[in-house]
Coordinates of C-alpha atoms in Angstrom, one line a residue:
M198 CA 22.0 13.2 -79.7
S199 CA 22.2 15.7 -77.6
Y200 CA 23.4 16.1 -74.1
E201 CA 22.2 17.9 -71.3
R202 CA 23.4 17.8 -68.3
E203 CA 21.2 17.9 -64.8
G204 CA 22.3 19.0 -61.5
V205 CA 21.7 18.0 -58.4
N206 CA 19.9 20.4 -56.3
K207 CA 21.7 20.7 -52.9
L208 CA 18.9 22.5 -51.5
K209 CA 17.0 20.0 -52.2
G210 CA 19.3 17.5 -50.7
S211 CA 20.1 19.4 -47.3
N212 CA 16.8 19.8 -46.7
M213 CA 15.7 15.9 -46.0
G214 CA 19.4 15.8 -44.1
I215 CA 17.9 17.7 -41.8
I216 CA 14.0 16.5 -41.6
L217 CA 16.1 13.2 -41.0
V218 CA 17.5 14.2 -38.0
L219 CA 14.8 16.5 -36.2
F220 CA 13.4 12.9 -36.8
I221 CA 15.8 11.5 -35.4
L222 CA 15.5 14.3 -32.2
L223 CA 12.2 14.3 -31.5
V224 CA 12.9 10.3 -31.4
I225 CA 15.3 11.2 -28.6
V226 CA 13.4 13.5 -26.3
T227 CA 9.8 11.7 -26.9
C228 CA 11.9 8.6 -25.1
A229 CA 13.7 10.6 -22.5
V230 CA 10.2 12.7 -21.2
N231 CA 7.8 9.6 -21.8
T232 CA 9.3 7.8 -18.6
V233 CA 6.1 7.3 -16.3
N234 CA 5.0 4.4 -17.7
I235 CA 9.2 2.5 -17.1
P236 CA 8.7 0.4 -13.7
P237 CA 11.7 2.1 -11.8
P238 CA 15.6 -0.3 -11.8
D239 CA 14.8 -3.0 -9.4
D240 CA 17.3 -2.6 -6.6
G241 CA 17.4 -6.3 -5.8
S242 CA 16.3 -5.0 -2.1
S243 CA 12.6 -6.6 -3.8
S244 CA 10.6 -9.6 -3.7
I245 CA 7.1 -11.9 -3.4
T246 CA 5.2 -9.5 -1.4
A247 CA 1.2 -10.5 -1.2
T248 CA -1.0 -9.0 1.7
R249 CA -2.7 -11.3 4.6
G250 CA -6.2 -10.0 6.0
F251 CA -7.2 -8.9 9.7
D252 CA -10.6 -8.0 10.5
I253 CA -11.4 -5.8 14.3
L254 CA -14.3 -5.9 15.0
N255 CA -16.2 -3.2 18.3
N256 CA -19.0 -5.1 19.9
T257 CA -18.9 -2.3 22.2
Q258 CA -22.1 -0.7 23.6
N259 CA -20.4 2.8 23.8
I260 CA -16.8 2.9 23.1
T261 CA -15.2 4.1 19.8
F262 CA -11.4 3.4 19.5
D263 CA -9.6 5.6 18.0
R264 CA -6.4 5.0 16.3
V265 CA -3.1 6.9 17.7
S266 CA -0.7 5.3 15.5
I267 CA 0.2 2.2 13.1
E268 CA 3.9 0.8 12.8
G269 CA 5.5 -1.9 10.7
S270 CA 4.1 -3.7 7.4
V271 CA 0.7 -2.4 8.3
A272 CA -0.4 -2.1 4.3
Q273 CA -2.0 1.4 3.4
P274 CA -4.7 2.7 2.2
Y275 CA -5.4 2.1 6.1
P276 CA -9.0 2.1 7.6
M277 CA -10.5 4.5 8.7
S278 CA -9.1 6.2 11.8
L279 CA -12.5 5.9 14.4
I280 CA -14.0 2.5 15.7
P281 CA -17.4 3.0 16.1
P282 CA -19.3 0.6 18.3
G283 CA -20.7 -1.8 16.1
V284 CA -18.4 -1.7 13.2
E285 CA -15.7 -3.9 11.6
I286 CA -12.3 -2.8 10.0
H287 CA -10.1 -4.5 8.1
F288 CA -6.2 -4.1 8.0
N289 CA -4.1 -5.6 5.3
L290 CA 0.1 -6.6 5.9
T291 CA 1.8 -7.1 3.1
S292 CA 3.9 -10.4 3.4
S293 CA 6.6 -12.7 2.1
F294 CA 8.2 -15.2 2.9
T295 CA 8.9 -13.9 6.0
R296 CA 8.0 -13.4 9.7
S297 CA 5.7 -9.9 8.8
T298 CA 4.2 -7.6 11.8
G299 CA 2.2 -4.6 12.2
T300 CA 1.2 -2.9 15.3
V301 CA -1.4 -0.6 15.8
T302 CA -2.7 1.1 19.3
Y303 CA -5.8 3.3 19.9
I304 CA -7.3 5.1 22.8
A305 CA -10.5 4.1 23.9
S306 CA -13.5 7.1 24.4
V307 CA -16.9 7.1 25.4
N308 CA -18.9 10.7 24.6
N309 CA -14.4 12.0 24.0
Q310 CA -13.7 11.0 27.3
Y311 CA -10.7 8.3 28.4
V312 CA -11.4 4.8 28.9
G313 CA -8.7 3.5 27.8
G314 CA -6.0 2.2 25.5
L315 CA -5.7 -0.8 23.4
R316 CA -2.5 -2.0 21.9
F317 CA -1.8 -5.2 19.2
S318 CA 0.2 -7.3 16.4
M319 CA -0.4 -8.3 13.1
V320 CA 1.5 -11.4 12.4
S321 CA 2.2 -12.8 9.2
F322 CA 4.4 -16.0 9.4
A323 CA 5.2 -16.7 5.5
G324 CA 2.4 -15.7 4.5
I325 CA 0.4 -19.2 5.9
N326 CA 0.1 -18.8 8.9
T327 CA -1.1 -15.4 10.0
Y328 CA -2.7 -14.5 14.2
F329 CA -3.1 -11.5 16.5
S330 CA -0.2 -11.2 19.1
D331 CA 0.5 -9.5 22.1
V332 CA -2.9 -7.5 22.8
I333 CA -3.2 -6.1 25.4
T334 CA -5.8 -3.7 26.8
N335 CA -6.3 -0.9 29.6
G336 CA -10.1 -0.5 30.1
A337 CA -13.8 -1.9 30.2
F338 CA -13.0 -4.1 27.8
D339 CA -11.7 -7.2 26.7
T340 CA -10.5 -8.4 23.4
S341 CA -11.2 -12.2 21.5
S342 CA -9.3 -13.3 18.2
S343 CA -10.5 -16.2 16.8
F344 CA -10.1 -17.1 12.2
P345 CA -13.2 -17.1 10.3
L346 CA -12.7 -17.4 6.9
L347 CA -10.0 -17.5 6.8
E348 CA -8.9 -14.1 8.6
P349 CA -7.9 -13.3 12.1
L350 CA -10.9 -11.8 13.7
L351 CA -9.9 -9.4 16.7
T352 CA -13.1 -9.2 18.4
I353 CA -13.5 -5.8 21.4
Y354 CA -16.2 -6.6 23.4
D355 CA -17.4 -5.4 27.0
L356 CA -16.5 -6.4 30.3

């Protein structure tokens, strides 16, 4: 019986080890780079939130309102900044289980001439009770608020 000695090819085993190490490195790099779909960690400050809608209707004959500021919990995207006569816009207020307020200020103009101003706050209490508050007008127009279809409506009309 003749025996032949079989040797282990060190080069072939070494290549498999390199391939295994490269594969592990590829997995690590892919996981480290692909963080786009992973949400940021919760810092404990977030809570359950929703948005509540508020409508503003410009029912004047010729007054255009131009938004100059937004403060508070008004959710983006904001509606267009101009409210021409006959146009209704919609704001959303970010609402949580506490009182949320957003305040918006407009200037009023006729043919690009300043004729007054409008400022109002939108309030949501506990995400259930929503209403307009602190409505201030300065000009030949006034406002009234109603609650059709469960969303507050602020109507601006001529005096």
